[in-house]
Amino acid sequence: KGIYIHKRPMNTVRLIDMFEKIEVLGFLTGKHSKNNTLSRFRVGGTDLGMPLYNSVTNEMFLAFGDTFSDPFGEDKPNLNFKRRWRSNALAKIRLQKSYEDGIEIIDFLKNEKTNIAKPIIQGHHTKDEENIEVTKIPTGLIEVNGIIYMFYFSIRRWKPFAIMNYGGCIKSIDNAKTWSRVYDMTWVDETTKDFFEKEATLEITNNI
C-alpha cells in the first residue's frame, strides 16, 4: 500500500541536457566548503537545495533535504546521534545579483543554544522494513504576502521501490523561524490514510 513513485518516462528531456556547459564552483556545505558549515552548524552534507526569495524581507533561503554531520557514513552504528540526521534543513544565504563566485551561507534554522542546524519538520527515521516513515523531503517553497509555505512528501520506504505516505505543507509567519502544519493542504489516498491520521497528532520539531 502507498503512493508509488515511478521512474522518469521514456523519451523525456533531462534538464542537464539543456545546457551547453556546466561548471563546478565548489562545495556548498561540509568541511570542504568555504561556508564551513560542519564546524559552524554541524552540517557535513545535504541533499537538494531549493531556493526561496522572501519579497517582504528581501532575503534568500535554501531548503535542503536529508542533512547529516557525517555524509559518508563513518558513524553508521548510530545514525540518529553521531551523524545528526535531519530530514531537512533551511539555510539563509546572501542575496546577490550573481552567484558565479559561489553561494554564501549566512545562517541556518538552528538550536540557538548549540548553534546546530535543526530540521524544519523532522521525519520518524524508521527503517524500510518497519514500513512507517523514513524521512520528509521538501519539494518546493513559496512566499505569499510574507507567509512562507514549504511543500514536502513523507517517504514510507525506499526499497525495493519508493513509496510515499502523503504530500503535505507547512507554513511560517515569522520569516522561517517557526513552522506549523497546514492540514488543509494534504494530499493522501485511501491506502495511506491510516498513516496520515496518526501523523496529524504530531507537532513540528523545534529542537534536535
mmCIF file of C-alpha atoms in Angstrom:
data_model
loop_
_atom_site.group_PDB
_atom_site.id
_atom_site.type_symbol
_atom_site.label_atom_id
_atom_site.label_comp_id
_atom_site.label_asym_id
_atom_site.label_seq_id
_atom_site.Cartn_x
_atom_site.Cartn_y
_atom_site.Cartn_z
ATOM 1 C CA LYS A 1 0.000 0.000 0.000
ATOM 2 C CA GLY A 2 1.078 3.569 -0.582
ATOM 3 C CA ILE A 3 1.616 6.102 -3.324
ATOM 4 C CA TYR A 4 4.141 4.735 -5.767
ATOM 5 C CA ILE A 5 6.886 6.991 -7.119
ATOM 6 C CA HIS A 6 7.547 5.998 -10.701
ATOM 7 C CA LYS A 7 10.677 6.463 -12.753
ATOM 8 C CA ARG A 8 11.045 9.201 -15.365
ATOM 9 C CA PRO A 9 9.035 8.447 -18.547
ATOM 10 C CA MET A 10 10.986 7.336 -21.588
ATOM 11 C CA ASN A 11 11.951 9.877 -24.270
ATOM 12 C CA THR A 12 11.753 12.868 -21.922
ATOM 13 C CA VAL A 13 14.386 15.600 -21.987
ATOM 14 C CA ARG A 14 16.673 15.763 -18.984
ATOM 15 C CA LEU A 15 17.369 19.200 -17.511
ATOM 16 C CA ILE A 16 21.128 18.616 -17.707
ATOM 17 C CA ASP A 17 20.877 18.107 -21.481
ATOM 18 C CA MET A 18 19.500 21.639 -21.949
ATOM 19 C CA PHE A 19 22.832 23.281 -21.011
ATOM 20 C CA GLU A 20 25.944 23.512 -23.158
ATOM 21 C CA LYS A 21 28.346 23.864 -20.239
ATOM 22 C CA ILE A 22 28.174 23.164 -16.523
ATOM 23 C CA GLU A 23 30.938 24.400 -14.231
ATOM 24 C CA VAL A 24 31.530 23.236 -10.671
ATOM 25 C CA LEU A 25 32.029 26.255 -8.412
ATOM 26 C CA GLY A 26 32.810 24.347 -5.239
ATOM 27 C CA PHE A 27 31.186 22.656 -2.269
ATOM 28 C CA LEU A 28 28.148 24.414 -0.822
ATOM 29 C CA THR A 29 28.118 22.618 2.537
ATOM 30 C CA GLY A 30 30.505 20.452 4.529
ATOM 31 C CA LYS A 31 34.080 20.695 5.747
ATOM 32 C CA HIS A 32 35.423 21.365 2.240
ATOM 33 C CA SER A 33 33.043 24.276 1.685
ATOM 34 C CA LYS A 34 34.126 27.884 2.129
ATOM 35 C CA ASN A 35 30.961 28.208 4.222
ATOM 36 C CA ASN A 36 32.490 25.786 6.735
ATOM 37 C CA THR A 37 29.043 24.515 7.711
ATOM 38 C CA LEU A 38 30.388 21.445 9.516
ATOM 39 C CA SER A 39 32.094 23.375 12.301
ATOM 40 C CA ARG A 40 29.545 26.218 12.332
ATOM 41 C CA PHE A 41 26.280 24.256 12.209
ATOM 42 C CA ARG A 42 27.232 20.538 12.241
ATOM 43 C CA VAL A 43 26.152 20.273 8.617
ATOM 44 C CA GLY A 44 28.540 17.995 6.746
ATOM 45 C CA GLY A 45 26.388 17.085 3.756
ATOM 46 C CA THR A 46 22.989 17.949 2.345
ATOM 47 C CA ASP A 47 20.526 16.885 -0.314
ATOM 48 C CA LEU A 48 18.636 19.154 -2.723
ATOM 49 C CA GLY A 49 18.834 22.929 -2.077
ATOM 50 C CA MET A 50 15.670 24.683 -3.277
ATOM 51 C CA PRO A 51 15.692 28.484 -3.301
ATOM 52 C CA LEU A 52 13.136 30.786 -1.740
ATOM 53 C CA TYR A 53 13.012 34.561 -2.052
ATOM 54 C CA ASN A 54 11.059 36.471 0.589
ATOM 55 C CA SER A 55 9.921 39.631 -1.201
ATOM 56 C CA VAL A 56 8.819 41.255 2.059
ATOM 57 C CA THR A 57 12.168 40.980 3.845
ATOM 58 C CA ASN A 58 14.309 40.874 0.668
ATOM 59 C CA GLU A 59 16.057 37.691 1.825
ATOM 60 C CA MET A 60 17.035 34.401 0.195
ATOM 61 C CA PHE A 61 16.841 30.902 1.655
ATOM 62 C CA LEU A 62 17.793 27.393 0.560
ATOM 63 C CA ALA A 63 15.823 24.352 1.727
ATOM 64 C CA PHE A 64 17.809 21.120 1.871
ATOM 65 C CA GLY A 65 16.628 17.540 2.073
ATOM 66 C CA ASP A 66 18.278 14.868 4.238
ATOM 67 C CA THR A 67 21.129 16.516 6.142
ATOM 68 C CA PHE A 68 23.975 14.840 8.041
ATOM 69 C CA SER A 69 27.005 15.884 10.033
ATOM 70 C CA ASP A 70 28.784 12.852 8.560
ATOM 71 C CA PRO A 71 27.530 12.324 4.994
ATOM 72 C CA PHE A 72 29.972 9.498 4.247
ATOM 73 C CA GLY A 73 28.730 7.106 6.892
ATOM 74 C CA GLU A 74 31.780 6.764 9.120
ATOM 75 C CA ASP A 75 29.467 6.739 12.130
ATOM 76 C CA LYS A 76 26.924 4.237 10.813
ATOM 77 C CA PRO A 77 26.486 2.346 14.122
ATOM 78 C CA ASN A 78 24.408 5.234 15.446
ATOM 79 C CA LEU A 79 22.840 7.145 12.562
ATOM 80 C CA ASN A 80 20.479 9.347 14.550
ATOM 81 C CA PHE A 81 23.023 10.726 17.008
ATOM 82 C CA LYS A 82 26.554 10.700 15.602
ATOM 83 C CA ARG A 83 25.507 11.598 12.080
ATOM 84 C CA ARG A 84 22.836 14.038 13.304
ATOM 85 C CA TRP A 85 20.327 13.015 10.678
ATOM 86 C CA ARG A 86 17.873 15.790 9.958
ATOM 87 C CA SER A 87 15.175 15.134 7.375
ATOM 88 C CA ASN A 88 15.602 18.669 6.065
ATOM 89 C CA ALA A 89 17.313 21.944 6.896
ATOM 90 C CA LEU A 90 16.958 25.602 5.970
ATOM 91 C CA ALA A 91 19.835 27.976 5.248
ATOM 92 C CA LYS A 92 19.744 31.731 4.876
ATOM 93 C CA ILE A 93 22.047 32.834 2.056
ATOM 94 C CA ARG A 94 23.420 36.184 0.980
ATOM 95 C CA LEU A 95 21.294 37.855 -1.679
ATOM 96 C CA GLN A 96 23.463 38.544 -4.732
ATOM 97 C CA LYS A 97 22.897 39.520 -8.345
ATOM 98 C CA SER A 98 25.336 36.822 -9.450
ATOM 99 C CA TYR A 99 26.427 33.602 -7.790
ATOM 100 C CA GLU A 100 29.344 32.852 -10.104
ATOM 101 C CA ASP A 101 31.708 33.034 -7.109
ATOM 102 C CA GLY A 102 29.544 30.638 -5.122
ATOM 103 C CA ILE A 103 26.775 30.888 -2.558
ATOM 104 C CA GLU A 104 27.483 32.332 0.873
ATOM 105 C CA ILE A 105 25.529 30.760 3.719
ATOM 106 C CA ILE A 106 24.847 33.310 6.446
ATOM 107 C CA ASP A 107 22.917 31.152 8.885
ATOM 108 C CA PHE A 108 20.724 28.078 9.390
ATOM 109 C CA LEU A 109 17.457 27.487 11.157
ATOM 110 C CA LYS A 110 19.114 26.213 14.316
ATOM 111 C CA ASN A 111 19.074 25.462 18.000
ATOM 112 C CA GLU A 112 20.082 28.817 19.465
ATOM 113 C CA LYS A 113 21.836 27.205 22.452
ATOM 114 C CA THR A 114 24.020 24.766 20.494
ATOM 115 C CA ASN A 115 24.140 26.556 17.119
ATOM 116 C CA ILE A 116 23.379 23.191 15.468
ATOM 117 C CA ALA A 117 21.131 23.303 12.408
ATOM 118 C CA LYS A 118 17.746 21.756 13.154
ATOM 119 C CA PRO A 119 15.064 20.318 10.865
ATOM 120 C CA ILE A 120 12.169 22.356 9.570
ATOM 121 C CA ILE A 121 9.918 19.327 10.074
ATOM 122 C CA GLN A 122 11.519 16.078 11.218
ATOM 123 C CA GLY A 123 10.799 12.607 9.852
ATOM 124 C CA HIS A 124 10.452 9.498 12.005
ATOM 125 C CA HIS A 125 13.632 7.901 10.600
ATOM 126 C CA THR A 126 12.349 4.347 10.763
ATOM 127 C CA LYS A 127 13.905 1.536 8.768
ATOM 128 C CA ASP A 128 12.423 0.477 5.430
ATOM 129 C CA GLU A 129 11.226 -2.836 6.852
ATOM 130 C CA GLU A 130 9.243 -1.052 9.574
ATOM 131 C CA ASN A 131 7.086 0.455 6.822
ATOM 132 C CA ILE A 132 6.284 3.682 8.733
ATOM 133 C CA GLU A 133 8.295 6.747 7.679
ATOM 134 C CA VAL A 134 11.934 7.124 6.711
ATOM 135 C CA THR A 135 12.038 10.871 6.121
ATOM 136 C CA LYS A 136 10.237 14.031 4.996
ATOM 137 C CA ILE A 137 11.615 15.663 1.851
ATOM 138 C CA PRO A 138 10.994 19.266 0.724
ATOM 139 C CA THR A 139 9.595 19.634 -2.791
ATOM 140 C CA GLY A 140 9.210 23.408 -3.099
ATOM 141 C CA LEU A 141 8.735 26.721 -1.319
ATOM 142 C CA ILE A 142 6.818 29.917 -1.987
ATOM 143 C CA GLU A 143 6.223 33.216 -0.175
ATOM 144 C CA VAL A 144 2.789 34.872 -0.319
ATOM 145 C CA ASN A 145 2.274 38.207 1.441
ATOM 146 C CA GLY A 146 5.105 37.485 3.831
ATOM 147 C CA ILE A 147 3.941 33.957 4.689
ATOM 148 C CA ILE A 148 6.352 31.209 3.640
ATOM 149 C CA TYR A 149 4.935 27.845 2.566
ATOM 150 C CA MET A 150 7.019 24.704 2.188
ATOM 151 C CA PHE A 151 5.678 21.602 0.483
ATOM 152 C CA TYR A 152 7.093 18.173 1.252
ATOM 153 C CA PHE A 153 6.382 14.480 0.970
ATOM 154 C CA SER A 154 6.620 11.725 3.548
ATOM 155 C CA ILE A 155 8.595 8.659 2.428
ATOM 156 C CA ARG A 156 7.344 5.371 3.870
ATOM 157 C CA ARG A 157 10.206 3.307 2.464
ATOM 158 C CA TRP A 158 12.829 3.413 -0.287
ATOM 159 C CA LYS A 159 13.296 -0.258 -1.155
ATOM 160 C CA PRO A 160 12.556 -2.280 -3.186
ATOM 161 C CA PHE A 161 10.874 0.809 -4.635
ATOM 162 C CA ALA A 162 9.963 4.186 -3.142
ATOM 163 C CA ILE A 163 6.532 4.583 -1.578
ATOM 164 C CA MET A 164 5.142 7.896 -0.336
ATOM 165 C CA ASN A 165 2.798 8.238 2.647
ATOM 166 C CA TYR A 166 1.380 11.625 1.708
ATOM 167 C CA GLY A 167 2.224 15.098 0.441
ATOM 168 C CA GLY A 168 1.950 17.940 2.938
ATOM 169 C CA CYS A 169 2.546 21.619 3.579
ATOM 170 C CA ILE A 170 3.863 23.707 6.464
ATOM 171 C CA LYS A 171 3.973 27.486 6.815
ATOM 172 C CA SER A 172 5.884 30.185 8.655
ATOM 173 C CA ILE A 173 4.532 33.612 9.533
ATOM 174 C CA ASP A 174 7.772 34.835 11.169
ATOM 175 C CA ASN A 175 10.246 34.631 8.267
ATOM 176 C CA ALA A 176 11.092 30.913 8.629
ATOM 177 C CA LYS A 177 11.806 30.940 12.361
ATOM 178 C CA THR A 178 8.888 28.692 13.402
ATOM 179 C CA TRP A 179 6.612 26.434 11.364
ATOM 180 C CA SER A 180 3.168 24.870 11.612
ATOM 181 C CA ARG A 181 1.232 22.321 9.566
ATOM 182 C CA VAL A 182 -1.355 23.398 7.008
ATOM 183 C CA TYR A 183 -3.642 20.384 7.274
ATOM 184 C CA ASP A 184 -5.996 21.607 4.555
ATOM 185 C CA MET A 185 -3.112 21.216 2.115
ATOM 186 C CA THR A 186 -2.546 17.481 2.399
ATOM 187 C CA TRP A 187 -2.572 15.009 -0.461
ATOM 188 C CA VAL A 188 -3.328 11.451 0.582
ATOM 189 C CA ASP A 189 -5.206 8.484 -0.843
ATOM 190 C CA GLU A 190 -7.106 5.713 0.950
ATOM 191 C CA THR A 191 -4.063 3.414 1.106
ATOM 192 C CA THR A 192 -2.117 5.941 3.194
ATOM 193 C CA LYS A 193 -4.975 7.382 5.257
ATOM 194 C CA ASP A 194 -4.051 5.308 8.299
ATOM 195 C CA PHE A 195 -0.601 6.892 8.484
ATOM 196 C CA PHE A 196 -1.912 10.429 7.953
ATOM 197 C CA GLU A 197 -4.358 10.114 10.856
ATOM 198 C CA LYS A 198 -1.509 9.139 13.179
ATOM 199 C CA GLU A 199 0.813 11.816 11.788
ATOM 200 C CA ALA A 200 -1.766 14.533 12.389
ATOM 201 C CA THR A 201 -1.242 14.186 16.151
ATOM 202 C CA LEU A 202 2.465 15.007 15.979
ATOM 203 C CA GLU A 203 3.807 18.527 16.378
ATOM 204 C CA ILE A 204 6.552 20.257 14.397
ATOM 205 C CA THR A 205 10.072 19.547 15.666
ATOM 206 C CA ASN A 206 11.649 22.657 17.194
ATOM 207 C CA ASN A 207 14.727 21.094 18.739
ATOM 208 C CA ILE A 208 17.283 18.417 17.902
#
